[in-house]
Amino acid sequence: MNTQLKRKIAFALSMGIITTGIISFVLLALNLGSSKGFVLTWLRSWSIGYLIVIPAVLLIGPRLQVHVDRLVR
């Protein structure tokens, strides 16, 4: 695996952790408030979101990048 591909995968994994963590926390906080079991519910939601986002980013990302590159030229 070349260095550029490793960087893209590492970036996708890192961004997935950060974005799904922030989004799941904010949405749960807005909808549930600070209820009992909030942290466990948040961690569960975060992990489910992460498992959905990473394959989507890795599969959709390259195709989307091609379209963006065409538009920006």
mmCIF file of N, CA, C and O in Angstrom:
data_model
loop_
_atom_site.group_PDB
_atom_site.id
_atom_site.type_symbol
_atom_site.label_atom_id
_atom_site.label_comp_id
_atom_site.label_asym_id
_atom_site.label_seq_id
_atom_site.Cartn_x
_atom_site.Cartn_y
_atom_site.Cartn_z
ATOM 1 N N MET A 1 0.857 -1.175 0.000
ATOM 2 C CA MET A 1 0.000 0.000 0.000
ATOM 3 C C MET A 1 0.900 1.234 0.000
ATOM 4 O O MET A 1 1.800 1.344 0.816
ATOM 5 N N ASN A 2 0.631 2.170 -0.911
ATOM 6 C CA ASN A 2 1.497 3.340 -0.996
ATOM 7 C C ASN A 2 1.178 4.362 0.108
ATOM 8 O O ASN A 2 0.127 4.300 0.749
ATOM 9 N N THR A 3 2.098 5.275 0.307
ATOM 10 C CA THR A 3 1.994 6.257 1.378
ATOM 11 C C THR A 3 0.776 7.152 1.224
ATOM 12 O O THR A 3 0.098 7.463 2.207
ATOM 13 N N GLN A 4 0.475 7.576 -0.001
ATOM 14 C CA GLN A 4 -0.664 8.462 -0.234
ATOM 15 C C GLN A 4 -1.981 7.782 0.165
ATOM 16 O O GLN A 4 -2.834 8.396 0.788
ATOM 17 N N LEU A 5 -2.136 6.522 -0.176
ATOM 18 C CA LEU A 5 -3.345 5.781 0.181
ATOM 19 C C LEU A 5 -3.439 5.609 1.695
ATOM 20 O O LEU A 5 -4.517 5.745 2.278
ATOM 21 N N LYS A 6 -2.315 5.324 2.344
ATOM 22 C CA LYS A 6 -2.296 5.199 3.805
ATOM 23 C C LYS A 6 -2.720 6.501 4.463
ATOM 24 O O LYS A 6 -3.471 6.498 5.440
ATOM 25 N N ARG A 7 -2.240 7.619 3.934
ATOM 26 C CA ARG A 7 -2.626 8.935 4.478
ATOM 27 C C ARG A 7 -4.118 9.174 4.336
ATOM 28 O O ARG A 7 -4.766 9.667 5.255
ATOM 29 N N LYS A 8 -4.676 8.841 3.183
ATOM 30 C CA LYS A 8 -6.105 9.040 2.958
ATOM 31 C C LYS A 8 -6.936 8.183 3.913
ATOM 32 O O LYS A 8 -7.925 8.652 4.466
ATOM 33 N N ILE A 9 -6.526 6.950 4.103
ATOM 34 C CA ILE A 9 -7.257 6.065 5.011
ATOM 35 C C ILE A 9 -7.134 6.550 6.450
ATOM 36 O O ILE A 9 -8.123 6.597 7.189
ATOM 37 N N ALA A 10 -5.933 6.932 6.857
ATOM 38 C CA ALA A 10 -5.731 7.445 8.218
ATOM 39 C C ALA A 10 -6.543 8.711 8.449
ATOM 40 O O ALA A 10 -7.141 8.897 9.514
ATOM 41 N N PHE A 11 -6.599 9.585 7.452
ATOM 42 C CA PHE A 11 -7.382 10.810 7.566
ATOM 43 C C PHE A 11 -8.868 10.483 7.690
ATOM 44 O O PHE A 11 -9.570 11.040 8.545
ATOM 45 N N ALA A 12 -9.368 9.566 6.870
ATOM 46 C CA ALA A 12 -10.784 9.184 6.920
ATOM 47 C C ALA A 12 -11.139 8.599 8.289
ATOM 48 O O ALA A 12 -12.180 8.934 8.861
ATOM 49 N N LEU A 13 -10.280 7.742 8.814
ATOM 50 C CA LEU A 13 -10.533 7.148 10.121
ATOM 51 C C LEU A 13 -10.523 8.200 11.221
ATOM 52 O O LEU A 13 -11.392 8.202 12.103
ATOM 53 N N SER A 14 -9.569 9.116 11.171
ATOM 54 C CA SER A 14 -9.461 10.175 12.183
ATOM 55 C C SER A 14 -10.645 11.131 12.113
ATOM 56 O O SER A 14 -11.240 11.481 13.144
ATOM 57 N N MET A 15 -10.979 11.579 10.913
ATOM 58 C CA MET A 15 -12.115 12.483 10.758
ATOM 59 C C MET A 15 -13.413 11.795 11.155
ATOM 60 O O MET A 15 -14.306 12.427 11.722
ATOM 61 N N GLY A 16 -13.513 10.508 10.877
ATOM 62 C CA GLY A 16 -14.703 9.764 11.273
ATOM 63 C C GLY A 16 -14.880 9.741 12.777
ATOM 64 O O GLY A 16 -15.986 9.920 13.282
ATOM 65 N N ILE A 17 -13.797 9.528 13.494
ATOM 66 C CA ILE A 17 -13.851 9.515 14.964
ATOM 67 C C ILE A 17 -14.304 10.874 15.486
ATOM 68 O O ILE A 17 -15.203 10.968 16.323
ATOM 69 N N ILE A 18 -13.678 11.921 15.000
ATOM 70 C CA ILE A 18 -13.973 13.269 15.495
ATOM 71 C C ILE A 18 -15.385 13.708 15.126
ATOM 72 O O ILE A 18 -16.159 14.145 15.982
ATOM 73 N N THR A 19 -15.753 13.586 13.864
ATOM 74 C CA THR A 19 -17.061 14.086 13.434
ATOM 75 C C THR A 19 -18.221 13.279 14.011
ATOM 76 O O THR A 19 -19.207 13.860 14.465
ATOM 77 N N THR A 20 -18.116 11.961 14.005
ATOM 78 C CA THR A 20 -19.214 11.175 14.578
ATOM 79 C C THR A 20 -19.323 11.394 16.085
ATOM 80 O O THR A 20 -20.424 11.399 16.627
ATOM 81 N N GLY A 21 -18.190 11.598 16.746
ATOM 82 C CA GLY A 21 -18.221 11.880 18.180
ATOM 83 C C GLY A 21 -18.918 13.188 18.487
ATOM 84 O O GLY A 21 -19.793 13.252 19.367
ATOM 85 N N ILE A 22 -18.569 14.236 17.758
ATOM 86 C CA ILE A 22 -19.179 15.550 17.989
ATOM 87 C C ILE A 22 -20.664 15.526 17.645
ATOM 88 O O ILE A 22 -21.509 15.981 18.426
ATOM 89 N N ILE A 23 -20.988 15.009 16.473
ATOM 90 C CA ILE A 23 -22.384 15.015 16.033
ATOM 91 C C ILE A 23 -23.268 14.170 16.946
ATOM 92 O O ILE A 23 -24.350 14.608 17.357
ATOM 93 N N SER A 24 -22.820 12.972 17.292
ATOM 94 C CA SER A 24 -23.640 12.131 18.157
ATOM 95 C C SER A 24 -23.807 12.749 19.538
ATOM 96 O O SER A 24 -24.896 12.702 20.115
ATOM 97 N N PHE A 25 -22.761 13.380 20.062
ATOM 98 C CA PHE A 25 -22.859 14.024 21.382
ATOM 99 C C PHE A 25 -23.861 15.170 21.360
ATOM 100 O O PHE A 25 -24.743 15.250 22.208
ATOM 101 N N VAL A 26 -23.730 16.046 20.380
ATOM 102 C CA VAL A 26 -24.610 17.223 20.312
ATOM 103 C C VAL A 26 -26.062 16.806 20.101
ATOM 104 O O VAL A 26 -26.966 17.309 20.779
ATOM 105 N N LEU A 27 -26.306 15.888 19.173
ATOM 106 C CA LEU A 27 -27.686 15.472 18.921
ATOM 107 C C LEU A 27 -28.310 14.779 20.126
ATOM 108 O O LEU A 27 -29.475 15.021 20.460
ATOM 109 N N LEU A 28 -27.557 13.927 20.795
ATOM 110 C CA LEU A 28 -28.099 13.277 21.996
ATOM 111 C C LEU A 28 -28.312 14.286 23.118
ATOM 112 O O LEU A 28 -29.318 14.220 23.827
ATOM 113 N N ALA A 29 -27.397 15.213 23.270
ATOM 114 C CA ALA A 29 -27.553 16.228 24.313
ATOM 115 C C ALA A 29 -28.796 17.079 24.051
ATOM 116 O O ALA A 29 -29.539 17.411 24.984
ATOM 117 N N LEU A 30 -29.022 17.443 22.791
ATOM 118 C CA LEU A 30 -30.210 18.232 22.462
ATOM 119 C C LEU A 30 -31.498 17.442 22.671
ATOM 120 O O LEU A 30 -32.499 17.987 23.121
ATOM 121 N N ASN A 31 -31.479 16.166 22.326
ATOM 122 C CA ASN A 31 -32.699 15.361 22.404
ATOM 123 C C ASN A 31 -32.949 14.732 23.770
ATOM 124 O O ASN A 31 -34.099 14.579 24.168
ATOM 125 N N LEU A 32 -31.889 14.352 24.470
ATOM 126 C CA LEU A 32 -32.064 13.688 25.756
ATOM 127 C C LEU A 32 -31.726 14.570 26.947
ATOM 128 O O LEU A 32 -32.186 14.306 28.050
ATOM 129 N N GLY A 33 -30.910 15.564 26.735
ATOM 130 C CA GLY A 33 -30.419 16.345 27.862
ATOM 131 C C GLY A 33 -29.439 15.503 28.663
ATOM 132 O O GLY A 33 -28.945 14.484 28.211
ATOM 133 N N SER A 34 -29.181 15.934 29.866
ATOM 134 C CA SER A 34 -28.222 15.189 30.686
ATOM 135 C C SER A 34 -28.982 14.173 31.537
ATOM 136 O O SER A 34 -29.180 14.351 32.719
ATOM 137 N N SER A 35 -29.417 13.117 30.884
ATOM 138 C CA SER A 35 -30.186 12.085 31.564
ATOM 139 C C SER A 35 -29.264 11.000 32.106
ATOM 140 O O SER A 35 -28.090 10.918 31.743
ATOM 141 N N LYS A 36 -29.855 10.159 32.936
ATOM 142 C CA LYS A 36 -29.101 9.021 33.472
ATOM 143 C C LYS A 36 -28.751 8.094 32.307
ATOM 144 O O LYS A 36 -29.573 7.814 31.448
ATOM 145 N N GLY A 37 -27.536 7.642 32.262
ATOM 146 C CA GLY A 37 -27.098 6.747 31.205
ATOM 147 C C GLY A 37 -26.704 7.453 29.925
ATOM 148 O O GLY A 37 -26.519 6.817 28.893
ATOM 149 N N PHE A 38 -26.567 8.785 29.988
ATOM 150 C CA PHE A 38 -26.240 9.558 28.788
ATOM 151 C C PHE A 38 -24.928 9.100 28.162
ATOM 152 O O PHE A 38 -24.847 8.909 26.951
ATOM 153 N N VAL A 39 -23.907 8.915 28.974
ATOM 154 C CA VAL A 39 -22.585 8.578 28.448
ATOM 155 C C VAL A 39 -22.615 7.224 27.730
ATOM 156 O O VAL A 39 -22.068 7.089 26.628
ATOM 157 N N LEU A 40 -23.270 6.238 28.307
ATOM 158 C CA LEU A 40 -23.343 4.925 27.657
ATOM 159 C C LEU A 40 -24.150 4.992 26.356
ATOM 160 O O LEU A 40 -23.777 4.377 25.358
ATOM 161 N N THR A 41 -25.237 5.756 26.372
ATOM 162 C CA THR A 41 -26.041 5.925 25.159
ATOM 163 C C THR A 41 -25.226 6.634 24.093
ATOM 164 O O THR A 41 -25.261 6.269 22.916
ATOM 165 N N TRP A 42 -24.467 7.651 24.507
ATOM 166 C CA TRP A 42 -23.640 8.395 23.565
ATOM 167 C C TRP A 42 -22.550 7.496 22.958
ATOM 168 O O TRP A 42 -22.351 7.498 21.755
ATOM 169 N N LEU A 43 -21.879 6.734 23.788
ATOM 170 C CA LEU A 43 -20.831 5.847 23.278
ATOM 171 C C LEU A 43 -21.398 4.804 22.318
ATOM 172 O O LEU A 43 -20.772 4.478 21.299
ATOM 173 N N ARG A 44 -22.579 4.304 22.612
ATOM 174 C CA ARG A 44 -23.221 3.342 21.707
ATOM 175 C C ARG A 44 -23.566 4.014 20.381
ATOM 176 O O ARG A 44 -23.283 3.474 19.305
ATOM 177 N N SER A 45 -24.172 5.184 20.447
ATOM 178 C CA SER A 45 -24.530 5.919 19.227
ATOM 179 C C SER A 45 -23.286 6.284 18.431
ATOM 180 O O SER A 45 -23.287 6.217 17.194
ATOM 181 N N TRP A 46 -22.241 6.690 19.135
ATOM 182 C CA TRP A 46 -20.991 7.070 18.479
ATOM 183 C C TRP A 46 -20.407 5.872 17.720
ATOM 184 O O TRP A 46 -20.020 5.988 16.564
ATOM 185 N N SER A 47 -20.384 4.719 18.364
ATOM 186 C CA SER A 47 -19.797 3.549 17.708
ATOM 187 C C SER A 47 -20.624 3.105 16.498
ATOM 188 O O SER A 47 -20.064 2.745 15.461
ATOM 189 N N ILE A 48 -21.940 3.170 16.598
ATOM 190 C CA ILE A 48 -22.788 2.815 15.453
ATOM 191 C C ILE A 48 -22.567 3.810 14.317
ATOM 192 O O ILE A 48 -22.427 3.419 13.155
ATOM 193 N N GLY A 49 -22.538 5.101 14.645
ATOM 194 C CA GLY A 49 -22.291 6.121 13.631
ATOM 195 C C GLY A 49 -20.950 5.936 12.952
ATOM 196 O O GLY A 49 -20.832 6.056 11.723
ATOM 197 N N TYR A 50 -19.947 5.609 13.723
ATOM 198 C CA TYR A 50 -18.602 5.407 13.172
ATOM 199 C C TYR A 50 -18.579 4.210 12.218
ATOM 200 O O TYR A 50 -17.991 4.277 11.143
ATOM 201 N N LEU A 51 -19.249 3.129 12.613
ATOM 202 C CA LEU A 51 -19.286 1.936 11.764
ATOM 203 C C LEU A 51 -20.025 2.190 10.448
ATOM 204 O O LEU A 51 -19.755 1.540 9.442
ATOM 205 N N ILE A 52 -20.936 3.141 10.446
ATOM 206 C CA ILE A 52 -21.656 3.494 9.220
ATOM 207 C C ILE A 52 -20.849 4.468 8.374
ATOM 208 O O ILE A 52 -20.772 4.337 7.156
ATOM 209 N N VAL A 53 -20.233 5.450 9.019
ATOM 210 C CA VAL A 53 -19.544 6.523 8.291
ATOM 211 C C VAL A 53 -18.272 6.056 7.595
ATOM 212 O O VAL A 53 -18.020 6.443 6.451
ATOM 213 N N ILE A 54 -17.461 5.264 8.242
ATOM 214 C CA ILE A 54 -16.160 4.905 7.663
ATOM 215 C C ILE A 54 -16.295 4.163 6.332
ATOM 216 O O ILE A 54 -15.677 4.567 5.348
ATOM 217 N N PRO A 55 -17.103 3.122 6.233
ATOM 218 C CA PRO A 55 -17.251 2.506 4.907
ATOM 219 C C PRO A 55 -17.828 3.483 3.870
ATOM 220 O O PRO A 55 -17.418 3.478 2.717
ATOM 221 N N ALA A 56 -18.761 4.325 4.306
ATOM 222 C CA ALA A 56 -19.339 5.303 3.377
ATOM 223 C C ALA A 56 -18.276 6.264 2.873
ATOM 224 O O ALA A 56 -18.191 6.532 1.664
ATOM 225 N N VAL A 57 -17.444 6.763 3.760
ATOM 226 C CA VAL A 57 -16.385 7.694 3.359
ATOM 227 C C VAL A 57 -15.389 7.009 2.428
ATOM 228 O O VAL A 57 -14.982 7.576 1.417
ATOM 229 N N LEU A 58 -15.010 5.789 2.759
ATOM 230 C CA LEU A 58 -14.017 5.082 1.951
ATOM 231 C C LEU A 58 -14.571 4.672 0.583
ATOM 232 O O LEU A 58 -13.824 4.614 -0.391
ATOM 233 N N LEU A 59 -15.863 4.414 0.511
ATOM 234 C CA LEU A 59 -16.462 4.005 -0.760
ATOM 235 C C LEU A 59 -16.944 5.192 -1.593
ATOM 236 O O LEU A 59 -16.762 5.221 -2.809
ATOM 237 N N ILE A 60 -17.555 6.155 -0.956
ATOM 238 C CA ILE A 60 -18.121 7.299 -1.669
ATOM 239 C C ILE A 60 -17.088 8.396 -1.890
ATOM 240 O O ILE A 60 -17.109 9.083 -2.915
ATOM 241 N N GLY A 61 -16.180 8.565 -0.951
ATOM 242 C CA GLY A 61 -15.197 9.636 -0.998
ATOM 243 C C GLY A 61 -14.417 9.746 -2.299
ATOM 244 O O GLY A 61 -14.359 10.827 -2.899
ATOM 245 N N PRO A 62 -13.801 8.672 -2.771
ATOM 246 C CA PRO A 62 -13.034 8.779 -4.018
ATOM 247 C C PRO A 62 -13.881 9.190 -5.230
ATOM 248 O O PRO A 62 -13.451 9.997 -6.048
ATOM 249 N N ARG A 63 -15.086 8.664 -5.315
ATOM 250 C CA ARG A 63 -15.961 9.034 -6.432
ATOM 251 C C ARG A 63 -16.392 10.491 -6.339
ATOM 252 O O ARG A 63 -16.448 11.199 -7.343
ATOM 253 N N LEU A 64 -16.695 10.913 -5.143
ATOM 254 C CA LEU A 64 -17.078 12.306 -4.936
ATOM 255 C C LEU A 64 -15.915 13.239 -5.252
ATOM 256 O O LEU A 64 -16.099 14.309 -5.850
ATOM 257 N N GLN A 65 -14.703 12.836 -4.885
ATOM 258 C CA GLN A 65 -13.510 13.646 -5.167
ATOM 259 C C GLN A 65 -13.327 13.850 -6.666
ATOM 260 O O GLN A 65 -12.978 14.938 -7.121
ATOM 261 N N VAL A 66 -13.586 12.823 -7.456
ATOM 262 C CA VAL A 66 -13.489 12.934 -8.914
ATOM 263 C C VAL A 66 -14.471 13.983 -9.436
ATOM 264 O O VAL A 66 -14.116 14.835 -10.260
ATOM 265 N N HIS A 67 -15.691 13.959 -8.942
ATOM 266 C CA HIS A 67 -16.693 14.934 -9.386
ATOM 267 C C HIS A 67 -16.339 16.353 -8.953
ATOM 268 O O HIS A 67 -16.499 17.299 -9.727
ATOM 269 N N VAL A 68 -15.846 16.494 -7.733
ATOM 270 C CA VAL A 68 -15.438 17.811 -7.243
ATOM 271 C C VAL A 68 -14.270 18.336 -8.072
ATOM 272 O O VAL A 68 -14.244 19.517 -8.456
ATOM 273 N N ASP A 69 -13.312 17.485 -8.368
ATOM 274 C CA ASP A 69 -12.159 17.897 -9.186
ATOM 275 C C ASP A 69 -12.605 18.388 -10.560
ATOM 276 O O ASP A 69 -12.067 19.358 -11.075
ATOM 277 N N ARG A 70 -13.594 17.719 -11.150
ATOM 278 C CA ARG A 70 -14.117 18.164 -12.457
ATOM 279 C C ARG A 70 -14.781 19.521 -12.358
ATOM 280 O O ARG A 70 -14.654 20.348 -13.255
ATOM 281 N N LEU A 71 -15.527 19.749 -11.297
ATOM 282 C CA LEU A 71 -16.234 21.020 -11.140
ATOM 283 C C LEU A 71 -15.307 22.183 -10.859
ATOM 284 O O LEU A 71 -15.539 23.305 -11.311
ATOM 285 N N VAL A 72 -14.240 21.926 -10.130
ATOM 286 C CA VAL A 72 -13.344 23.000 -9.695
ATOM 287 C C VAL A 72 -12.340 23.406 -10.753
ATOM 288 O O VAL A 72 -11.834 24.514 -10.741
ATOM 289 N N ARG A 73 -12.058 22.569 -11.712
ATOM 290 C CA ARG A 73 -11.062 22.888 -12.742
ATOM 291 C C ARG A 73 -11.284 24.183 -13.385
ATOM 292 O O ARG A 73 -11.942 24.935 -13.671
#
